[in-house]
PDB file of N, CA and C in Angstrom:
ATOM      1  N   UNK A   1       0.816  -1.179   0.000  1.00 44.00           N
ATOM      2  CA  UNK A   1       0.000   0.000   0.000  1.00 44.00           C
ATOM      3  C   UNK A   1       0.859   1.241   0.000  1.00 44.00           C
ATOM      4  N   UNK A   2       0.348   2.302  -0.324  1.00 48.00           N
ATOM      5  CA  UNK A   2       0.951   3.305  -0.494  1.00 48.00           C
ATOM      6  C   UNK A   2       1.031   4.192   0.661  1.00 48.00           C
ATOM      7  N   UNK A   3       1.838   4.787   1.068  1.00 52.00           N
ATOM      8  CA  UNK A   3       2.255   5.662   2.371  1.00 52.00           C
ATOM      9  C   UNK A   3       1.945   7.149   2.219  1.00 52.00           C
ATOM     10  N   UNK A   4       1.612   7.320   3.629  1.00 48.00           N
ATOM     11  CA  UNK A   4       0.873   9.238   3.346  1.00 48.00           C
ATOM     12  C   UNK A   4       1.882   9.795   2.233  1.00 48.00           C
ATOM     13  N   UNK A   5       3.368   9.640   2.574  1.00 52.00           N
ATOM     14  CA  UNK A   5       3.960  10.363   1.902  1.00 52.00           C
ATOM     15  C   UNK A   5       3.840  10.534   0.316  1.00 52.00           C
ATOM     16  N   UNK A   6       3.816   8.846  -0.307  1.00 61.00           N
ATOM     17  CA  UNK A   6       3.906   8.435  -1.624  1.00 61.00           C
ATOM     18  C   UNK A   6       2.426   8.945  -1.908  1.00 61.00           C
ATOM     19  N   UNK A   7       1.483   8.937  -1.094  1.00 65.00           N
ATOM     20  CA  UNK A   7      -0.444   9.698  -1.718  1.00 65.00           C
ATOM     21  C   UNK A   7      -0.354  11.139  -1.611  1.00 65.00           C
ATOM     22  N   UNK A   8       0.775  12.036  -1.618  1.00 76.00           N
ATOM     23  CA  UNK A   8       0.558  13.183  -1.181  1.00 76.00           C
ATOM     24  C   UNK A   8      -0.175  13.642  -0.202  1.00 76.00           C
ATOM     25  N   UNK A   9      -0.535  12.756   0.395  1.00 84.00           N
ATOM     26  CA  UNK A   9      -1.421  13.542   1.464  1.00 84.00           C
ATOM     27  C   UNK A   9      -0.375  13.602   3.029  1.00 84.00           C
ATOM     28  N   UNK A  10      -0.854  14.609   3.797  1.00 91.00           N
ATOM     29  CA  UNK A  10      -0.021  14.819   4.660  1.00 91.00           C
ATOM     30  C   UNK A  10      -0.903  14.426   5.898  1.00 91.00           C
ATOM     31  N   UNK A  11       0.065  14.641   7.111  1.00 91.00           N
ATOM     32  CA  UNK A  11      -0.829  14.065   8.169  1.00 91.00           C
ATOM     33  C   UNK A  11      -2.142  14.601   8.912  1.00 91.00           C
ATOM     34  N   UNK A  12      -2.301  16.050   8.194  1.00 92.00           N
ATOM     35  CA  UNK A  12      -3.363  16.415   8.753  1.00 92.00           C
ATOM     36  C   UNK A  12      -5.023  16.262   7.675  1.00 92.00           C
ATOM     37  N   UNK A  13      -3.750  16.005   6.233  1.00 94.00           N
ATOM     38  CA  UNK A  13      -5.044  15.328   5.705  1.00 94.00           C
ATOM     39  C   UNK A  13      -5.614  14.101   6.063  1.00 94.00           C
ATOM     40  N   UNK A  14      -4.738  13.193   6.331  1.00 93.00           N
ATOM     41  CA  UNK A  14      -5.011  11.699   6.321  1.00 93.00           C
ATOM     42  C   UNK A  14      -6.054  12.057   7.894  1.00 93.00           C
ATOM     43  N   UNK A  15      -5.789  12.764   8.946  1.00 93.00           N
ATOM     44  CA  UNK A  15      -6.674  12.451  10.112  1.00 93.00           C
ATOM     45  C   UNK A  15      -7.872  13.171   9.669  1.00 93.00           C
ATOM     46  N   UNK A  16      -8.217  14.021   8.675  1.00 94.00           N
ATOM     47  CA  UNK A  16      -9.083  14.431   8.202  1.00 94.00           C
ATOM     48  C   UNK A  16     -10.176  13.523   7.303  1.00 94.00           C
ATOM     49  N   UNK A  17      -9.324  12.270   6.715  1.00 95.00           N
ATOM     50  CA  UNK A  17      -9.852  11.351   6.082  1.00 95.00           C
ATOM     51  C   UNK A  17     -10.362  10.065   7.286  1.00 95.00           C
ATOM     52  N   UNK A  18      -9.590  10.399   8.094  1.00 94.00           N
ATOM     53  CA  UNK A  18      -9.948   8.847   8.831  1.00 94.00           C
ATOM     54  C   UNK A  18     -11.375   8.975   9.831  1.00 94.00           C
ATOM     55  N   UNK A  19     -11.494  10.289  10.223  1.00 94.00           N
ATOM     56  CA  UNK A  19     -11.735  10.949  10.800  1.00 94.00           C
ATOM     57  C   UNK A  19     -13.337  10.672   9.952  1.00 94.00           C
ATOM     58  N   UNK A  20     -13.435  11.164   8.979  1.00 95.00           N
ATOM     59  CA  UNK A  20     -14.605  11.049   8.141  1.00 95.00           C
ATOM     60  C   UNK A  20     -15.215   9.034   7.571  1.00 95.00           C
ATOM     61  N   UNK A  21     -14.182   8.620   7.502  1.00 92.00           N
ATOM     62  CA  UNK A  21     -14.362   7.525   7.709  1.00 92.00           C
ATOM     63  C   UNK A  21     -15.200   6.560   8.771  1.00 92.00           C
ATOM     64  N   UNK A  22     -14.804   7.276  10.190  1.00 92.00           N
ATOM     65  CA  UNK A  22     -15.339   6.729  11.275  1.00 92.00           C
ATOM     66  C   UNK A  22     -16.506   7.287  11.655  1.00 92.00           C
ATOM     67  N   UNK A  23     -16.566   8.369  11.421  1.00 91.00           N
ATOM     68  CA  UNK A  23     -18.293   8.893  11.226  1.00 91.00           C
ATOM     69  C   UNK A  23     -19.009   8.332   9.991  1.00 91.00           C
ATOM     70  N   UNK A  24     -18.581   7.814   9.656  1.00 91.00           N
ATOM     71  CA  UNK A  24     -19.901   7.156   8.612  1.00 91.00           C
ATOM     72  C   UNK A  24     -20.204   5.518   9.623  1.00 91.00           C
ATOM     73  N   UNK A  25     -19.210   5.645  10.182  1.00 85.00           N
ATOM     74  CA  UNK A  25     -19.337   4.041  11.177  1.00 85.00           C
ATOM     75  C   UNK A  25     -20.135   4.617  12.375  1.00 85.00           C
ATOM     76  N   UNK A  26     -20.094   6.136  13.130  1.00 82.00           N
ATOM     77  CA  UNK A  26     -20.361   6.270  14.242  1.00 82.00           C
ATOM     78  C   UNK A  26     -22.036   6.384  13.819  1.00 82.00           C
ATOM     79  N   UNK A  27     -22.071   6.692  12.499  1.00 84.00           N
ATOM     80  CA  UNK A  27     -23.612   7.163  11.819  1.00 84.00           C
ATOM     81  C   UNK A  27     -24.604   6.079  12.302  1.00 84.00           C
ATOM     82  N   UNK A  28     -24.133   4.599  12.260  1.00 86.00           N
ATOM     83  CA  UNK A  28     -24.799   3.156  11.866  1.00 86.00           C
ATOM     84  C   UNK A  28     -25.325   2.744  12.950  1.00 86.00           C
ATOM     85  N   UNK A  29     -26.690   2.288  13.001  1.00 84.00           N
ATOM     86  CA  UNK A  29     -27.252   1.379  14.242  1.00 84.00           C
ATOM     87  C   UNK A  29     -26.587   0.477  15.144  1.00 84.00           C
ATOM     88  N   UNK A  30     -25.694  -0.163  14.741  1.00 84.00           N
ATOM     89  CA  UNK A  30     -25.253  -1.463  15.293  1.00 84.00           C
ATOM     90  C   UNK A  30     -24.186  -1.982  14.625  1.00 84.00           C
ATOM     91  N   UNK A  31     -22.678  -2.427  15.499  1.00 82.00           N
ATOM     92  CA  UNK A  31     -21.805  -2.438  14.417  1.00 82.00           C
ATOM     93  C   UNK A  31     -21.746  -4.446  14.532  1.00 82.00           C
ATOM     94  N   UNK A  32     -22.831  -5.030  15.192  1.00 78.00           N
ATOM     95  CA  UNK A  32     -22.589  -6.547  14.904  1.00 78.00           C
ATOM     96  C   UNK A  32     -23.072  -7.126  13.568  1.00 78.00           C
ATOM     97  N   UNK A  33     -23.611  -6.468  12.601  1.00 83.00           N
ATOM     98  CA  UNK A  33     -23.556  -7.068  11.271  1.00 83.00           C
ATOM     99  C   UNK A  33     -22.766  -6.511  10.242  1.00 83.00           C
ATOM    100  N   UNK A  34     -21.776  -5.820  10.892  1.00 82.00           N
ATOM    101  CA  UNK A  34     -20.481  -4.917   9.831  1.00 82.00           C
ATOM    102  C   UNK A  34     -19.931  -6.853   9.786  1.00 82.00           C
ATOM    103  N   UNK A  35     -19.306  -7.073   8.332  1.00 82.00           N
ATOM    104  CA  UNK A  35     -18.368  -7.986   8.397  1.00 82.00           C
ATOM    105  C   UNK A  35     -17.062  -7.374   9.075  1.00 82.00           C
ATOM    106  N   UNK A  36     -16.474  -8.332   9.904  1.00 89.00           N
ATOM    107  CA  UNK A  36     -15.320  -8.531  10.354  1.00 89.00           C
ATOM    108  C   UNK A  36     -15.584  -7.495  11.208  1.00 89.00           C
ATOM    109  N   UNK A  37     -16.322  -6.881  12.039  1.00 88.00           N
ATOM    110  CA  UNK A  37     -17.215  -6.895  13.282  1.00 88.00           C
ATOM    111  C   UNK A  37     -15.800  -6.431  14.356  1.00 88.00           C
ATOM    112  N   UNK A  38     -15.544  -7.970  14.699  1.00 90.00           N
ATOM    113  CA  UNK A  38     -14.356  -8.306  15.902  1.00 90.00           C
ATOM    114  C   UNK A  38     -13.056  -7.342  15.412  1.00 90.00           C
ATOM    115  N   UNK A  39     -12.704  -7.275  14.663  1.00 92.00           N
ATOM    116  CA  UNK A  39     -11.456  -6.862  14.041  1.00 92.00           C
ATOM    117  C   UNK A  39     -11.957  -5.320  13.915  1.00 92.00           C
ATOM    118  N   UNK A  40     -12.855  -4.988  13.351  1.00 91.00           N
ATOM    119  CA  UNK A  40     -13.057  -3.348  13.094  1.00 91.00           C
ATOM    120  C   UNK A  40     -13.381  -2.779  15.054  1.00 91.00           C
ATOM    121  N   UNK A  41     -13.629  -3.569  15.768  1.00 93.00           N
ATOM    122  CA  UNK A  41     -13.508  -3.422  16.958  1.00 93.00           C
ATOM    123  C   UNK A  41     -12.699  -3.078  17.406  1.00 93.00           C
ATOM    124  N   UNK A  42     -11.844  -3.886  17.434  1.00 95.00           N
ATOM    125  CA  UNK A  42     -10.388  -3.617  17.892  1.00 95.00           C
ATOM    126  C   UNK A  42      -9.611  -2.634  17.569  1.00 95.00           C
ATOM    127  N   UNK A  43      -9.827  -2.058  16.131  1.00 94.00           N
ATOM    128  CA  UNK A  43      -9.215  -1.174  15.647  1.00 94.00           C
ATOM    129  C   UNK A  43      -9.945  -0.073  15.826  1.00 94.00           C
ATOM    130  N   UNK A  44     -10.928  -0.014  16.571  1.00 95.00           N
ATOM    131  CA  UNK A  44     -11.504   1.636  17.393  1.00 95.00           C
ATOM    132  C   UNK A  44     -10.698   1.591  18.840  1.00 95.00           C
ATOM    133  N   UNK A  45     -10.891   0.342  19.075  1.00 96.00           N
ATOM    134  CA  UNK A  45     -10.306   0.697  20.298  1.00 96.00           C
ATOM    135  C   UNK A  45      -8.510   1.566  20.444  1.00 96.00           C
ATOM    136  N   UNK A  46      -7.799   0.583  19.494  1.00 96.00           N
ATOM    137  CA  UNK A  46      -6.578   1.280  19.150  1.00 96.00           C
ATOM    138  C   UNK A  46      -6.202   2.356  19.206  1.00 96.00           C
ATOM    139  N   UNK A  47      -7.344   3.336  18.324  1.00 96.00           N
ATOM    140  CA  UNK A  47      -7.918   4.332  17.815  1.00 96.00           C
ATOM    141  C   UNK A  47      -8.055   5.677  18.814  1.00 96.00           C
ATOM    142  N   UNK A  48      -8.162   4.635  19.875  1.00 96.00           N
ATOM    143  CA  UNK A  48      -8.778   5.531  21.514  1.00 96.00           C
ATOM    144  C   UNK A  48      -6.969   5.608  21.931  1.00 96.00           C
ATOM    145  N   UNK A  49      -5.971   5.361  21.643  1.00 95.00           N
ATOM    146  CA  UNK A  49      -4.717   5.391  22.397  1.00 95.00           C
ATOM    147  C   UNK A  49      -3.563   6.319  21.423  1.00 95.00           C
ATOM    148  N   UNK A  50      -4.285   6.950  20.410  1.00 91.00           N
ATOM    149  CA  UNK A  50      -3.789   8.018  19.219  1.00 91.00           C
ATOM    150  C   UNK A  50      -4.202   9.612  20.027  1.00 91.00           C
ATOM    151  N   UNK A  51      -3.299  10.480  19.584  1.00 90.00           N
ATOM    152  CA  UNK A  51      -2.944  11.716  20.204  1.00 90.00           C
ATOM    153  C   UNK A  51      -3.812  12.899  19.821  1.00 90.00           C
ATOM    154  N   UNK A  52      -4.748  12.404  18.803  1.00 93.00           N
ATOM    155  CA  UNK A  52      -5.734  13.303  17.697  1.00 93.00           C
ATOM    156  C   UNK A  52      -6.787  13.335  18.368  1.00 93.00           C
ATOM    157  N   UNK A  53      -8.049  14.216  19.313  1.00 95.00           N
ATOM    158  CA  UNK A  53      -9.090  14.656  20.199  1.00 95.00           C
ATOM    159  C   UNK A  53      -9.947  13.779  18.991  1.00 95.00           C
ATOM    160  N   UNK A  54      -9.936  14.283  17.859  1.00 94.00           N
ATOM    161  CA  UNK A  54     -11.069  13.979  17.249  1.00 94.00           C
ATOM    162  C   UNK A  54     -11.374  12.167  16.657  1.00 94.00           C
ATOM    163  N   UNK A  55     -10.138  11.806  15.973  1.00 96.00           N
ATOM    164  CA  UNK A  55      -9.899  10.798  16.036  1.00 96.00           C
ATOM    165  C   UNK A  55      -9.891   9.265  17.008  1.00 96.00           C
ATOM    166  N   UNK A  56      -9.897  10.132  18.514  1.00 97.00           N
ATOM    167  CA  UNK A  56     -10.310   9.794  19.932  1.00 97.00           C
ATOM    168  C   UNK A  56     -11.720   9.714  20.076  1.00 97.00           C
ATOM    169  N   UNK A  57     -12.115  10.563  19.700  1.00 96.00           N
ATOM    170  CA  UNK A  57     -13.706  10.831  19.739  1.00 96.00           C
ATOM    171  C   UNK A  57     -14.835  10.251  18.812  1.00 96.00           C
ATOM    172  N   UNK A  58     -14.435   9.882  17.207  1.00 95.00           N
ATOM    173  CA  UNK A  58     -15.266   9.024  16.966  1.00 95.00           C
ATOM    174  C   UNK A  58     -14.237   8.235  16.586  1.00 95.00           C
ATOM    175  N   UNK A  59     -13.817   7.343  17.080  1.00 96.00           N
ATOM    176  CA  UNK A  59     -13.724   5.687  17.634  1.00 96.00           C
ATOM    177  C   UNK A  59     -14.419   5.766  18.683  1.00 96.00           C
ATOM    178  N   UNK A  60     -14.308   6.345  19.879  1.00 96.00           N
ATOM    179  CA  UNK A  60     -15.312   5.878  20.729  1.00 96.00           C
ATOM    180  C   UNK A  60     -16.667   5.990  20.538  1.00 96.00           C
ATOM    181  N   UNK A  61     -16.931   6.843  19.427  1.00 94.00           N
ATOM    182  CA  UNK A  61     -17.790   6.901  18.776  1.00 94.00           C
ATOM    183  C   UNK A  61     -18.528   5.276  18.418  1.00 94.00           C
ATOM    184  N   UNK A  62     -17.379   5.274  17.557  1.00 93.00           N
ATOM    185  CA  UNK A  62     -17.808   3.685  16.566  1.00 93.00           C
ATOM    186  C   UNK A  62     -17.792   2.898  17.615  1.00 93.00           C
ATOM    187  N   UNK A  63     -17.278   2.982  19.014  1.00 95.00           N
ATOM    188  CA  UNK A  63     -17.196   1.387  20.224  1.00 95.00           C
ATOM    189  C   UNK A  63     -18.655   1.594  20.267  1.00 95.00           C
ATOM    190  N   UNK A  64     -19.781   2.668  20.424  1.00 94.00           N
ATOM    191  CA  UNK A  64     -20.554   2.927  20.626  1.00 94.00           C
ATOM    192  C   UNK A  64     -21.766   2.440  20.336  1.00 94.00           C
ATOM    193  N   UNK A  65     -21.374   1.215  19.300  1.00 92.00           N
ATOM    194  CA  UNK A  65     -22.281   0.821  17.975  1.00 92.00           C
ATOM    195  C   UNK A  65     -22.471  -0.405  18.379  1.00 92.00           C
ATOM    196  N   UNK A  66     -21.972  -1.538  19.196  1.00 92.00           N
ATOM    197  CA  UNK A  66     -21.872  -2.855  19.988  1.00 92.00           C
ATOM    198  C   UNK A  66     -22.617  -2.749  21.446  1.00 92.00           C
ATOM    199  N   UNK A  67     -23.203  -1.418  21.889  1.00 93.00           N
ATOM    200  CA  UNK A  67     -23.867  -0.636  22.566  1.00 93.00           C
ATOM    201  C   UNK A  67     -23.717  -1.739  24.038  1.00 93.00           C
ATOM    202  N   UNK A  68     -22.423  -1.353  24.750  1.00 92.00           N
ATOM    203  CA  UNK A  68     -22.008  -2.431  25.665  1.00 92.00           C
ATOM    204  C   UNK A  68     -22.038  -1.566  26.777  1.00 92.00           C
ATOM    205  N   UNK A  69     -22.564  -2.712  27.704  1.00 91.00           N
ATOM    206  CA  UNK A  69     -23.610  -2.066  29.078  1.00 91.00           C
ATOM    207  C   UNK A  69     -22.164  -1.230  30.259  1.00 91.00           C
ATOM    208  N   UNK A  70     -20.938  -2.156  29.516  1.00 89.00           N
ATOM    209  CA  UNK A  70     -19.790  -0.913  29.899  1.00 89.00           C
ATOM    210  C   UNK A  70     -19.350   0.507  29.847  1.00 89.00           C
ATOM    211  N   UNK A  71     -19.517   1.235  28.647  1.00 92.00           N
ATOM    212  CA  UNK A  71     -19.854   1.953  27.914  1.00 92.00           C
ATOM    213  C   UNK A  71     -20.580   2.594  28.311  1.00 92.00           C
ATOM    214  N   UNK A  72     -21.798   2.254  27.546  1.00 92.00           N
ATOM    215  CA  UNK A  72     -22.958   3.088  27.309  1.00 92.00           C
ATOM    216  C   UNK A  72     -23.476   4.070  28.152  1.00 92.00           C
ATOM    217  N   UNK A  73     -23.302   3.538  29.865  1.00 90.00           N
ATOM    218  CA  UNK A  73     -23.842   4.378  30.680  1.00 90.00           C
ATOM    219  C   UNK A  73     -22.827   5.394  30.846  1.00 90.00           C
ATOM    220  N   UNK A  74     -21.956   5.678  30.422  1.00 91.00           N
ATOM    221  CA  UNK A  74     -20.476   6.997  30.619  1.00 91.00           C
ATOM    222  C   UNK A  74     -20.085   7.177  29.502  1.00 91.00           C
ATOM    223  N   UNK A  75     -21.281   7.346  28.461  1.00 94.00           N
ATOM    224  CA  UNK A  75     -21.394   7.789  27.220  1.00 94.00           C
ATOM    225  C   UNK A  75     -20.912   9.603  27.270  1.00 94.00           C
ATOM    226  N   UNK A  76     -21.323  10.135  27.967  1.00 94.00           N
ATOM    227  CA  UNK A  76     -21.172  11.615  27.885  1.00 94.00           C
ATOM    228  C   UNK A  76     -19.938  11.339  28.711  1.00 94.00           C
ATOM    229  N   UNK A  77     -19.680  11.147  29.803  1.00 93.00           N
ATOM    230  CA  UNK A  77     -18.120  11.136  30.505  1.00 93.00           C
ATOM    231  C   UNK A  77     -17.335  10.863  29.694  1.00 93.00           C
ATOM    232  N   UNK A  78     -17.186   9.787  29.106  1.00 95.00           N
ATOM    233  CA  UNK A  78     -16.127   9.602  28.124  1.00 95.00           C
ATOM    234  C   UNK A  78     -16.284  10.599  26.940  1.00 95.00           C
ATOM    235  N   UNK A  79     -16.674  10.837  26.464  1.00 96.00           N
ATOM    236  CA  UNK A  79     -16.963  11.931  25.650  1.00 96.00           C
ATOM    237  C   UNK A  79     -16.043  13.213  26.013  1.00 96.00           C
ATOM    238  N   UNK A  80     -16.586  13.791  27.296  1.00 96.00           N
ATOM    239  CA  UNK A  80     -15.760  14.866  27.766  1.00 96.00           C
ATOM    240  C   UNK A  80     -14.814  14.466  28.381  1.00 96.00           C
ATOM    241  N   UNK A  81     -14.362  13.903  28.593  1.00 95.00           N
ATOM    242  CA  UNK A  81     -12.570  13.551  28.976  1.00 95.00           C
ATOM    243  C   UNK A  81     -11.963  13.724  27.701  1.00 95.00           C
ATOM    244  N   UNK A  82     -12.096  13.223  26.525  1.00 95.00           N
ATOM    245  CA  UNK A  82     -11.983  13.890  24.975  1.00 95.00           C
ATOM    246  C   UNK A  82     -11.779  15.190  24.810  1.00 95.00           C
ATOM    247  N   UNK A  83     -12.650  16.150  25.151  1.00 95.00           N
ATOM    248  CA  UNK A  83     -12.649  17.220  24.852  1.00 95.00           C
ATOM    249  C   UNK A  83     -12.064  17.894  25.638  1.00 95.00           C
ATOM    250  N   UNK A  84     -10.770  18.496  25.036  1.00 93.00           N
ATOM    251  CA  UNK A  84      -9.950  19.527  25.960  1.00 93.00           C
ATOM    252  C   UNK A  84     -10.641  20.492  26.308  1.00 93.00           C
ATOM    253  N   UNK A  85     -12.058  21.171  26.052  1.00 95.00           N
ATOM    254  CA  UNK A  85     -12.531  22.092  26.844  1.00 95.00           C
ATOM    255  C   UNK A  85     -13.255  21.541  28.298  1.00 95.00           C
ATOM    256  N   UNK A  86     -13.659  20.488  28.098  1.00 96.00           N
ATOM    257  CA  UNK A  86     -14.514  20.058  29.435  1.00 96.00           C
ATOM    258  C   UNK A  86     -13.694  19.116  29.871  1.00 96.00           C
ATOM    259  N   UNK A  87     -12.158  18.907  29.499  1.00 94.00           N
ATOM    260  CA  UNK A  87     -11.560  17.816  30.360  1.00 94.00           C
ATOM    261  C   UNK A  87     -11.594  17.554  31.659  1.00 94.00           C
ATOM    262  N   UNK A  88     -11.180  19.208  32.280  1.00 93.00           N
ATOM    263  CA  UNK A  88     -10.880  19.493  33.712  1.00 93.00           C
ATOM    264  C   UNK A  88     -12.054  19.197  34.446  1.00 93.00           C
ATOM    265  N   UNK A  89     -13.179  19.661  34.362  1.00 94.00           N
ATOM    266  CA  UNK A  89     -14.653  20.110  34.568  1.00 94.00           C
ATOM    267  C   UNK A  89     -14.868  18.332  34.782  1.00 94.00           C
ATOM    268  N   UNK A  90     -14.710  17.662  33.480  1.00 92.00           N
ATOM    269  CA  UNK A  90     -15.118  16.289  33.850  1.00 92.00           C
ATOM    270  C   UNK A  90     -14.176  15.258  35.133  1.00 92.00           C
ATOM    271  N   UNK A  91     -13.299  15.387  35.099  1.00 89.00           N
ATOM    272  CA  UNK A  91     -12.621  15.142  36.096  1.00 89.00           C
ATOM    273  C   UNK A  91     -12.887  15.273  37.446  1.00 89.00           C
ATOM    274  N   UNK A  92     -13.736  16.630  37.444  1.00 87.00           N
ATOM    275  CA  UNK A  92     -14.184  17.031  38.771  1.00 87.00           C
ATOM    276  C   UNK A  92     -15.466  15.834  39.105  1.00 87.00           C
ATOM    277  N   UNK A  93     -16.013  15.755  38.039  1.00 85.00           N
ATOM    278  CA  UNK A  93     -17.604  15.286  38.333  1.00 85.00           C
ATOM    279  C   UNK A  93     -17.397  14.206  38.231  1.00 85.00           C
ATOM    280  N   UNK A  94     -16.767  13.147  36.859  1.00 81.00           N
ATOM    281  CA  UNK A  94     -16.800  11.888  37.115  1.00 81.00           C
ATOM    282  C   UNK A  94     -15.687  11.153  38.063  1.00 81.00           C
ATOM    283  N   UNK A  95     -16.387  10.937  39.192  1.00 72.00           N
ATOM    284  CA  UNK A  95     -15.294   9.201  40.395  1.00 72.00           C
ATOM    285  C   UNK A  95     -15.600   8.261  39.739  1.00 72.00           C
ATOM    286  N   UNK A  96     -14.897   7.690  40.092  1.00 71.00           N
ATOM    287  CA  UNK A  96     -14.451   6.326  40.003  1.00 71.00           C
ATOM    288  C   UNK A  96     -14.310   5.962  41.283  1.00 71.00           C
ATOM    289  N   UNK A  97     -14.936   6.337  42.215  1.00 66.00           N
ATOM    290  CA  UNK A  97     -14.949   6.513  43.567  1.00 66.00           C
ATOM    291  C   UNK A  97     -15.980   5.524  43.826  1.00 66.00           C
ATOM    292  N   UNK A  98     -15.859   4.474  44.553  1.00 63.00           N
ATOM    293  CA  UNK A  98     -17.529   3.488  44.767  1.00 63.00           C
ATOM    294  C   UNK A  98     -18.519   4.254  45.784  1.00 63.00           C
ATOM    295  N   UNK A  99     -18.138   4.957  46.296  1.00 66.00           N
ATOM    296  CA  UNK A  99     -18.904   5.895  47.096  1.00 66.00           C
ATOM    297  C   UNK A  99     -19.742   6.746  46.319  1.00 66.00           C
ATOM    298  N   UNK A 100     -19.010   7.631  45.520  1.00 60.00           N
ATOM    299  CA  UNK A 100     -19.741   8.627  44.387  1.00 60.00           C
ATOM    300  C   UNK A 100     -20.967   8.085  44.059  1.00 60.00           C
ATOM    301  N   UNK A 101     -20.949   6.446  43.477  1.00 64.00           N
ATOM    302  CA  UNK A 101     -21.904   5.944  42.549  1.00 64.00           C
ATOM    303  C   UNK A 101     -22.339   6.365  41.499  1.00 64.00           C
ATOM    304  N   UNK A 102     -20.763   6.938  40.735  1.00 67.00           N
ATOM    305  CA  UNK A 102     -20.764   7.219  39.173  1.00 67.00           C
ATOM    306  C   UNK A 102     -20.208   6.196  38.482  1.00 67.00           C
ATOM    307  N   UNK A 103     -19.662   4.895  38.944  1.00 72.00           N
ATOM    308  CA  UNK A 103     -19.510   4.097  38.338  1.00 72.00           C
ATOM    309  C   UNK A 103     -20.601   3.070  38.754  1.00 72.00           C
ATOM    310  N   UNK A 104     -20.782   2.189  37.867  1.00 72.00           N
ATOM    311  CA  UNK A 104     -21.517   1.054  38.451  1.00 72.00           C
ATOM    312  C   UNK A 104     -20.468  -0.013  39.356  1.00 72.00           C
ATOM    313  N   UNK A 105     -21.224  -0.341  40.179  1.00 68.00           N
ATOM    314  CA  UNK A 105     -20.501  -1.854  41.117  1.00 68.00           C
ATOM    315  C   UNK A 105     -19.619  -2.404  39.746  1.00 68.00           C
ATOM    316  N   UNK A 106     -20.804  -2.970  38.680  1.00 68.00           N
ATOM    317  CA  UNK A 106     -20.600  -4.460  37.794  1.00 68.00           C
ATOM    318  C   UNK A 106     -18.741  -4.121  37.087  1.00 68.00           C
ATOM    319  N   UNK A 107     -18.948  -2.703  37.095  1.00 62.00           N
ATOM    320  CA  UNK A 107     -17.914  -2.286  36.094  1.00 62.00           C
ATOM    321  C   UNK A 107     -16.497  -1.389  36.745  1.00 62.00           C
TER     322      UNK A 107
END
């Protein structure tokens, strides 16, 4: 395959492309009848450990689509830990504290 460099595109195009890519995934009902499902999984999750806010943001986007009872309920928390404007702010509000009871027991 060909490398950002050899496609002319540079790195702020390519996160601009991938970026658009994963919103057409974050768009979709349910990602258990995407073929290869397990594998496009994994590679959101990946996705979540890259240095790009937005690129961070829909992959967790696309985890979003397997709608897992882990997840789902710290749908907006995770969200704003993403966003460098409400990072701090979220920090304050979401514990992980079993006392708080912003996490669940199960999780």
């Amino acid at each position: 395959g060909a490398e950002a460099g050899e496609s002319g595109m540079g790195r702020t195009e390519a996160t601009k492309v991938l970026c658009a890519f994963l919103e057409v995934f974050a768009g979709m009902s349910s990602g258990e009848p995407l073929a290869h499902a397990a594998i496009l999984k994994r590679v959101f999750y990946r996705l979540l450990t890259k240095t790009h806010n937005s690129v961070q943001l829909h992959a967790l986007r696309g985890l979003f689509l397997w709608k897992s009872p882990s997840l789902i309920p710290y749908k907006v928390h995770l969200e704003n830990l993403i966003d460098d404007e409400k990072y701090r702010d979220e920090l304050s509000f979401f514990s992980i504290d079993a006392e708080a009871g912003t996490v669940k027991a199960a999780h």
